[in-house]
XYZ file of C-alpha atoms in Angstrom:
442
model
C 0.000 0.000 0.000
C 0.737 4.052 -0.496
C 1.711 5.761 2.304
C -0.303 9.046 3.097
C 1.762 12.327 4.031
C -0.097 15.355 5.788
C 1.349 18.787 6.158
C 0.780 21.157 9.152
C 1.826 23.910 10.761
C 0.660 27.102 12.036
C -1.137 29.737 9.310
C 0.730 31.509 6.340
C 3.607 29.449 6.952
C 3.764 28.439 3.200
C 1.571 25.302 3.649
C -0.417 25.379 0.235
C 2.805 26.699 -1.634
C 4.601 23.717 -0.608
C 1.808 21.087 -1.348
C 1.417 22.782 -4.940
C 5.400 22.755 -5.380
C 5.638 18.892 -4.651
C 2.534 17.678 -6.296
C 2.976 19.750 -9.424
C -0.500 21.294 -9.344
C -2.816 24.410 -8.237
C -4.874 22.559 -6.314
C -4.569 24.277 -3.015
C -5.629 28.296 -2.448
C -2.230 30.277 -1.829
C -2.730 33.460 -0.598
C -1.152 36.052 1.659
C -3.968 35.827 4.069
C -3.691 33.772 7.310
C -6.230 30.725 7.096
C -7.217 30.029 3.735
C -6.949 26.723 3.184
C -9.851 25.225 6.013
C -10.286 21.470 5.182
C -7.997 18.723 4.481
C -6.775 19.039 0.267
C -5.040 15.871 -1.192
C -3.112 15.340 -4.156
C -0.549 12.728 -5.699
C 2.854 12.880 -5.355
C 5.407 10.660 -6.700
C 9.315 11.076 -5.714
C 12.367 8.416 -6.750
C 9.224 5.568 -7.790
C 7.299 6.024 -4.567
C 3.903 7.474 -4.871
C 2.069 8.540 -2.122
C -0.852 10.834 -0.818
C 0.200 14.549 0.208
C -2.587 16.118 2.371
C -2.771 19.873 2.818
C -4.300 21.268 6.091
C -5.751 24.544 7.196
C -3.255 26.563 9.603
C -3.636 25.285 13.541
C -3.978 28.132 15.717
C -3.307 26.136 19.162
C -4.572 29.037 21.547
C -7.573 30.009 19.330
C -11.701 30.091 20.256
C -12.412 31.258 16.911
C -15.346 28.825 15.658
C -13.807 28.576 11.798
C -10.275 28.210 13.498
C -11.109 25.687 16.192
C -12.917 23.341 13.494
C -9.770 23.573 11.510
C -8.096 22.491 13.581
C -9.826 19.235 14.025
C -9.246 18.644 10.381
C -5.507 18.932 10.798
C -5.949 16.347 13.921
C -7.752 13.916 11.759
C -5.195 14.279 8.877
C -2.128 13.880 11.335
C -4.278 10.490 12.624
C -4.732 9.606 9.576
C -0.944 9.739 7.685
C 1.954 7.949 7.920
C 4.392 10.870 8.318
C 4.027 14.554 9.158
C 5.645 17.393 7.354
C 5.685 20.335 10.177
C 5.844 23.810 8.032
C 7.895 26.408 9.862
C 8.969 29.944 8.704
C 12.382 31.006 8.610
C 11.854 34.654 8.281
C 9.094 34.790 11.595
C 11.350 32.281 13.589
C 10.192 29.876 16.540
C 6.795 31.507 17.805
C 4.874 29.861 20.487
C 2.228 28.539 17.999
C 5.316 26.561 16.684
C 6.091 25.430 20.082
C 2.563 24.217 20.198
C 2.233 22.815 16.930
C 5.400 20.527 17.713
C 4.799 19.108 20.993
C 0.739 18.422 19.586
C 2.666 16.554 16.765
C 4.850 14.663 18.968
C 2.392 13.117 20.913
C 1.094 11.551 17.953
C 4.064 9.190 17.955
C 4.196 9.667 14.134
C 7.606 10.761 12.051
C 7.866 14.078 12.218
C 10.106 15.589 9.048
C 11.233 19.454 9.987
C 10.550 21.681 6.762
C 11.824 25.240 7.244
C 10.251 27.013 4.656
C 10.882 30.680 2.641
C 14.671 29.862 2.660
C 14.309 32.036 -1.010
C 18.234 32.759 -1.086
C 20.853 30.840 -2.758
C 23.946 30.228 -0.913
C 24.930 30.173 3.197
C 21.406 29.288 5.443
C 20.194 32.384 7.231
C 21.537 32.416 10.889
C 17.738 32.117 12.050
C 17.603 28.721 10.242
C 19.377 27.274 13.261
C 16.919 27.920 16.354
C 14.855 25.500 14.883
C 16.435 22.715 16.383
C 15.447 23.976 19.417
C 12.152 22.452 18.627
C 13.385 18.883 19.393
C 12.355 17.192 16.103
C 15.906 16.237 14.709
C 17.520 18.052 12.251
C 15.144 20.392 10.087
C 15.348 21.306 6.240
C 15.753 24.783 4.511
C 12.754 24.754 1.933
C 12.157 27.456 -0.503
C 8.212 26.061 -1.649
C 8.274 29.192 -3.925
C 11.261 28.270 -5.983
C 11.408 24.604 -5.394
C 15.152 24.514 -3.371
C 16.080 21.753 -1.174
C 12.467 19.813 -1.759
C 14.523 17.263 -2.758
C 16.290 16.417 0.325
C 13.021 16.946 1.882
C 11.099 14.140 0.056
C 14.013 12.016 0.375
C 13.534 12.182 4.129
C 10.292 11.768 3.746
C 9.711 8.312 1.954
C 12.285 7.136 4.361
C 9.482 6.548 6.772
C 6.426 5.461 3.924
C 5.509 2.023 4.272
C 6.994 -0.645 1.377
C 4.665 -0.470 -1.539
C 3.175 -3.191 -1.327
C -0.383 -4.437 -3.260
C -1.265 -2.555 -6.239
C -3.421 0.186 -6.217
C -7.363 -0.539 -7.615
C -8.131 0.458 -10.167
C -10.587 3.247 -9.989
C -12.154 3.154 -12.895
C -15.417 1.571 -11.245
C -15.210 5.017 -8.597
C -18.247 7.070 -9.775
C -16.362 10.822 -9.160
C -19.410 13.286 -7.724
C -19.235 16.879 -7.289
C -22.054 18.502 -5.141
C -22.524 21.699 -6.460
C -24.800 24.899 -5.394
C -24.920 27.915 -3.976
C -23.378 28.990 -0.549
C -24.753 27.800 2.451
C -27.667 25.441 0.998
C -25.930 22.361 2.571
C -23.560 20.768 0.482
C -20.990 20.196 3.534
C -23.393 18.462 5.841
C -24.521 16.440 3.049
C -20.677 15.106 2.602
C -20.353 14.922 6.373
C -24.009 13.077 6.422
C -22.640 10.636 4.020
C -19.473 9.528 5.539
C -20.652 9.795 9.154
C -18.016 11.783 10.255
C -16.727 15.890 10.038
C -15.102 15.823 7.100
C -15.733 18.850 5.739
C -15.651 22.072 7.760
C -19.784 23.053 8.193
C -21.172 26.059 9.807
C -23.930 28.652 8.837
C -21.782 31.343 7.311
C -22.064 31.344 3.147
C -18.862 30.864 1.712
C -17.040 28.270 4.659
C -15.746 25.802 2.105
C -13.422 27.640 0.018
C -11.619 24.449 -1.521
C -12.596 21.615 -3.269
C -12.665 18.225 -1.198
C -12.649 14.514 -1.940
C -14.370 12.033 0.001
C -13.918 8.229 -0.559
C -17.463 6.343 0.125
C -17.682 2.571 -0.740
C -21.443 1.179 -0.365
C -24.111 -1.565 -1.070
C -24.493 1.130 -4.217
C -20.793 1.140 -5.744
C -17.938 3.018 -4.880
C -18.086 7.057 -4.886
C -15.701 9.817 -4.878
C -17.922 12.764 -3.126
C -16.235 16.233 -4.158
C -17.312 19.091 -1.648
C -17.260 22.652 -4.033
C -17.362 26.123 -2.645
C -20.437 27.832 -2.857
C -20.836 29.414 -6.098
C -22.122 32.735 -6.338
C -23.165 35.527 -8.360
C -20.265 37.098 -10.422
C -21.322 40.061 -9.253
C -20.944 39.031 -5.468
C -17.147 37.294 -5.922
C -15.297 40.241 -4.609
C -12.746 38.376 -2.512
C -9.891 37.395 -4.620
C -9.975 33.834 -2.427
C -13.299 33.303 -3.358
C -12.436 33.809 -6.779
C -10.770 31.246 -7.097
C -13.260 29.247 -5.120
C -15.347 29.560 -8.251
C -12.482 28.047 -10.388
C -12.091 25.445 -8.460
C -15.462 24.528 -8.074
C -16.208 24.659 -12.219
C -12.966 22.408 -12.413
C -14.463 20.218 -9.537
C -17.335 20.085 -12.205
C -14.764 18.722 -14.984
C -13.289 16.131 -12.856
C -16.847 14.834 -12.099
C -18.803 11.964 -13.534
C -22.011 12.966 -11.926
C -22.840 16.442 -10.737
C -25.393 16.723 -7.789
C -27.118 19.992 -8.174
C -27.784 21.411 -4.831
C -31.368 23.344 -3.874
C -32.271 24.717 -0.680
C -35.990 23.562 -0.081
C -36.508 26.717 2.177
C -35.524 29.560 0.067
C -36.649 27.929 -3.584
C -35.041 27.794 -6.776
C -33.169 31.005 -8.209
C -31.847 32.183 -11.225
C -28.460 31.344 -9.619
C -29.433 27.737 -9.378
C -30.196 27.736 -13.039
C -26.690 29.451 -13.543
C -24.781 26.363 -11.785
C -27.386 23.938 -13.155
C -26.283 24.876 -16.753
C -22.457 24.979 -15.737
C -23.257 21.027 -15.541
C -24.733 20.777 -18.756
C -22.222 22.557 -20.243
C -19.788 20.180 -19.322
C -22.084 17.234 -20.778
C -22.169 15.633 -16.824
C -24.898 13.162 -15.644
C -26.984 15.839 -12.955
C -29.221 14.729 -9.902
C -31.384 17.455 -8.366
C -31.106 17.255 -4.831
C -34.214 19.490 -2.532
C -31.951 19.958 0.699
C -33.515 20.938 4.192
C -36.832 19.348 3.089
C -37.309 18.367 6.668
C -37.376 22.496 7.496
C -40.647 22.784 4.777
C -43.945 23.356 6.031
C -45.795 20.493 4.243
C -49.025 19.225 3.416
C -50.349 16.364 1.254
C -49.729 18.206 -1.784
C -46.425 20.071 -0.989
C -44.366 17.666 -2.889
C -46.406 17.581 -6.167
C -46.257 21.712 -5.938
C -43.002 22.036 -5.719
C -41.970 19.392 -8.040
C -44.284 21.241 -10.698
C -42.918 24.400 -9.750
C -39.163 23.246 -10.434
C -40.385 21.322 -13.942
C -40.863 25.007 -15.336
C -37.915 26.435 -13.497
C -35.626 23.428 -14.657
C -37.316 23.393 -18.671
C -33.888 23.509 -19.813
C -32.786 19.873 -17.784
C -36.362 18.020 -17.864
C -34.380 14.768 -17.920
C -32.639 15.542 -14.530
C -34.234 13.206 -11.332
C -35.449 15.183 -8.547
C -35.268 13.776 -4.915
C -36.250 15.782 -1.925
C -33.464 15.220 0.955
C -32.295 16.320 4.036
C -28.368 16.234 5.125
C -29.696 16.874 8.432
C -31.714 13.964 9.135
C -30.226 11.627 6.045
C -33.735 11.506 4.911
C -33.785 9.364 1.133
C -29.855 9.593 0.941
C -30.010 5.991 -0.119
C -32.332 7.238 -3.205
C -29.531 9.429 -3.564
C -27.054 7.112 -4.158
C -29.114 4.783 -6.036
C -29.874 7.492 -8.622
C -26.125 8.699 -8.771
C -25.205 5.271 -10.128
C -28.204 5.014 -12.345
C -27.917 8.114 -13.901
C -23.753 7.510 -13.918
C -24.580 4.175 -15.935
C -27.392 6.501 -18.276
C -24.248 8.525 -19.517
C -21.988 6.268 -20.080
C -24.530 4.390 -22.155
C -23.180 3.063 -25.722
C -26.331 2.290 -28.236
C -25.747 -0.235 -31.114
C -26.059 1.724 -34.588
C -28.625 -1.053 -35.770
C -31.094 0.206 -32.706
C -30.077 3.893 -33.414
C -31.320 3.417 -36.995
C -34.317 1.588 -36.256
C -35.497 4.342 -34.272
C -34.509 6.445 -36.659
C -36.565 5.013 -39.422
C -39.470 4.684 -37.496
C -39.593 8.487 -35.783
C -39.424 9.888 -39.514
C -42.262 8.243 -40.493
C -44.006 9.276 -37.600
C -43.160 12.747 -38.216
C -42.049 13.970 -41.575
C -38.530 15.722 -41.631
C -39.484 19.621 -42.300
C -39.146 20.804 -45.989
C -37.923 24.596 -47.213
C -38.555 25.696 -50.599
C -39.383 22.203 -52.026
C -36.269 20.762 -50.160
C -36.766 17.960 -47.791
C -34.664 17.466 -44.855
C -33.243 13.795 -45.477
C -31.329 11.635 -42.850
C -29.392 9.063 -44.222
C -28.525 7.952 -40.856
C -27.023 7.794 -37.441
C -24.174 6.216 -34.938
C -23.439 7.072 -31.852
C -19.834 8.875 -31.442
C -19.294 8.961 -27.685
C -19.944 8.510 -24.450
C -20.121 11.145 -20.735
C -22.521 12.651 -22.450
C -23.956 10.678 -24.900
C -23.235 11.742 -28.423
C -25.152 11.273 -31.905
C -23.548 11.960 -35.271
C -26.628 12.242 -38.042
C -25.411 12.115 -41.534
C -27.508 14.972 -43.556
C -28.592 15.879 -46.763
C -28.619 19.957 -45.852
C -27.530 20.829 -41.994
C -29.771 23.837 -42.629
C -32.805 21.876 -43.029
C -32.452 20.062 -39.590
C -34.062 22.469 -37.723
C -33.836 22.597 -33.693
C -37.624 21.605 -33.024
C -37.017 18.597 -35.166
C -33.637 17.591 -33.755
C -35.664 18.297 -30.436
C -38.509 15.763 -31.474
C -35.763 12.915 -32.230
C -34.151 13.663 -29.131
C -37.319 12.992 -27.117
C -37.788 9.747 -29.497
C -34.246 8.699 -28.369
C -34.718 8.965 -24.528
C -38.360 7.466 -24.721
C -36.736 4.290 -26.317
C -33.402 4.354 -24.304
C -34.004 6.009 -21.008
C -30.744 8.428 -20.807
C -32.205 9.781 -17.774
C -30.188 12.545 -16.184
C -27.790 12.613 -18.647
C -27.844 15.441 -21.399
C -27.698 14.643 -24.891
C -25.171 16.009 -27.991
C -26.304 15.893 -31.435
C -23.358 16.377 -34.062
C -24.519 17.241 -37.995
C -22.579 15.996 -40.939
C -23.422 17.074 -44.219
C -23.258 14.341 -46.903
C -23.728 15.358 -50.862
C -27.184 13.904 -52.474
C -25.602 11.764 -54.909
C -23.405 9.913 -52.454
C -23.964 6.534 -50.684
C-alpha cells in the first residue's frame, strides 16, 4: 500500500505553496492571508518511484476560540491520525513563535515521524543564521525549503519516503469510482450532506455562506458502488465574488465540475429555486455531466399532502432547460432518502456512459421519420441518411444529412425525445453532431 503524508503547521507558513510545489499542481488556495486553506486538500505525489498521498491542512492556531479556526483544527488532527508521516511547516523569516512550540509538541504526541521543513529559505547560498533555532524544537535536524522556488524539496522528500511504508499491493483500479461533485450555492448544505454521508466531520460546516473555500474529496464505498464525493465552494453571483480567495473558489469549483462523472445539483428547499441555481445547473450541462437534483432541508418545509407535487411542478418550469434531470427531496440533516440518492447517482452515472448499437439507433430512426415527416424549405426535404453514436459522458449522436440547414432545432428536439423514450438516458444530457453528406453519395 501508499503511504499518506499530511502537512501542518501554524497559518501563512507556506503550507499550500509547498503542497502545490511537490505535487505539481494548483490545487490548493495560496494566498497572503492567514487561514485560507480550512479542510484537508489531497493530491498525488510521486518522488524516486514512490507514490504517495500529500494532504494539505488549514493553519492550527493552538490558543484560538475562533469557531472557523477551532474546526480547523480538528481537520488537521484527523489528517495527522490519519498519515503515515508529518511534514511540520515552519517559517524562517518569523522564527520559533509559540504557535510553533505548540504545533510541535501536539505533533509529537502523535508518535508519528515528524520531518522538519523550514520554509521561505528564497536565497541561494549560506542558510540564514535564524535557520538554526529551529532545532530547538526537538524534532531532529530540520530542512531549509524554498516552496516558492522549489530549493532543497529534494532532500526533503528524500527524508520523507524514508518513513512510507513498502509499496506493497497494487493500487485498484478506480475506474469503477463514480467521481461526484455537489454543487450549489453557498450555504444550501452541500458540507453536511458530505459529512451526512461519511458519518463523520469531514468537511468544515457552519452557517456562514462561503465556509468551504476548496474543493474536497471524500472516498465512500457502499451496497451502491464506490463514490468519490467532491465538496465545491459555494458558487455565487459574479457580481458578489469580490474576494480574490473566493475567486478562485469559483475556479475550483467549475474544475471540480470537470473532474466529475455525476454532478449533484444542490437546492435549498426553504428559500426555492433562483436564477443562480439555473446558472450552476447549466455549468453542468455545459460540461455534458450526468446531474441529480437534490431538494436539501426538506425536513425544514412546512408540508401538506400536496407540498411535494407543488413544488416538483414548480421546479419542472424552473428546470425546462434539464427536464431529464431526477429530482429527490433530501435532508443532510436527518439523512432523509440519501439511499435514493445514491441509487440514482449510479443510475444516472450508468445513463451517460450508455453506448447504443447503430442497428437500434437506426431503427429508431426510421421509425420516428415516419411518424413525423422531416421539415421541408422551398421544395427541399430534410433527409437523414442515418445515425451512430460517437461517444460517451454525455452521450453523443452523429446524423449524416442531406442539408444541416434543413435540420431544424424543433425537429432535432422531437428525435431527441424519441431517443430517450426508447433508451431512457435519464439525467444525462444529450449532444447531437450534424454531418453534411452530398445527395448523390452513398
Amino acid at each position: 500500500m501508499r503511504g499518506t503524508v499530511a502537512i501542518v503547521g501554524r497559518p501563512n507558513v507556506g503550507k499550500s505553496t509547498l503542497f502545490n510545489k511537490l505535487t505539481g499542481s494548483r490545487i490548493s488556495i495560496v494566498d497572503d492571508t492567514p487561514g485560507v486553506t480550512r479542510d484537508r486538500i489531497y493530491g498525488e505525489c510521486e518522488w524516486l518511484g514512490r507514490s504517495f498521498l500529500l494532504v494539505d491542512t488549514g493553519g492550527i492556531e493552538p490558543y484560538s476560540n475562533d469557531v472557523i479556526l477551532k474546526q480547523m483544527r480538528a481537520q488537521a488532527q484527523i489528517a495527522i491520525d490519519t498519515a503515515d508521516v508529518i511534514i511540520l511547516v515552519a517559517d524562517v523569516t518569523s522564527g520559533i513563535l509559540p504557535a510553533d512550540r505548540e504545533v510541535a509538541a501536539m505533533l509529537q504526541k502523535s508518535g508519528k515521524p515528524i520531518v522538519l521543513c523550514v520554509n521561505k529559505c528564497d536565497s541561494v547560498g549560506e542558510l540564514p543564521a535564524d535557520f538554526y533555532e529551529f532545532y530547538n524544537l526537538g524534532l531532529g535536524e530540520p530542512f531549509a525549503v524554498s516552496s516558492v522556488h522549489g530549493h532543497g524539496t529534494g532532500d526533503l522528500l528524500d527524508e520523507v519516503i524514508k518513513f512510507l511504508p513498502d509499496g506493497g499491493e497494487e493500487e485498484n483500479d478506480d475506474s469503477e469510482i463514480i467521481k461526484v461533485a455537489v454543487i450549489g450555492k453557498p450555504n444550501v448544505g452541500k458540507s453536511s450532506l458530505v459529512n451526512r454521508i461519511c458519518g463523520e466531520n469531514r468537511t468544515i460546516v457552519s452557517d456562514i455562506a462561503g465556509t468551504t473555500r476548496d474543493t474536497t474529496d471524500t472516498f465512500i464505498e457502499n451496497s451502491y458502488g464506490s463514490f468519490n464525493f467532491i465538496d465545491t465552494a459555494g458558487i455565487r453571483r459574479k457580481s458578489k465574488v469580490t474576494d480574490a480567495v473566493e475567486r478562485y473558489s469559483v475556479i475550483r469549483a467549475r474544475s471540480a465540475v470537470e473532474r466529475a462523472n455525476v454532478c449533484v445539483i444542490m437546492i435549498d428547499a426553504v428559500e426555492g429555486f433562483t436564477e443562480q441555481d439555473s446558472k450552476i445547473a447549466g455549468i453542468a450541462i455545459e460540461a455534458g455531466k450526468a446531474c441529480v437534483v437534490a431538494v436539501n432541508k426538506w425536513d425544514a418545509v412546512e408540508k401538506d399532502s400536496n407540498t411535494m407535487k407543488e413544488f416538483k411542478d414548480k421546479l419542472a418550469v424552473d428546470l425546462s432547460f434539464m427536464p431529464y434531470a431526477p429530482v429527490i427531496f433530501i435532508s443532510a440533516k436527518t439523512g432523509q432518502r440519501l439511499d435514493r440518492l445514491f441509487e440514482t447517482i449510479s443510475f444516472v452515472h450508468s445513463q451517460n456512459s450508455m453506448r447504443i448499437p447503430t442497428g437500434k439507433l437506426n431503427e429508431v430512426l426510421a421509425e420516428s421519420t415516419a411518424r413525423v415527416q422531416p421539415p421541408t424549405d422551398k421544395g427541399k426535404r430534410l433527409r437523414i441518411y442515418y445515425m451512430t453514436q460517437a461517444s460517451t459522458r454525455p452521450p453523443a449522436f452523429v446524423f449524416f444529412v442531406n442539408d444541416a440547414k434543413l435540420f431544424h432545432f424543433s425537429y432535432q428536439r422531437y428525435l431527441e425525445n424519441r431517443i430517450r423514450e426508447v433508451f431512457g438516458l435519464s439525467g444525462t444530457p444529450v449532444r447531437f453532431i450534424i454531418r453534411e453528406r452530398g445527395e448523390g453519395k452513398k
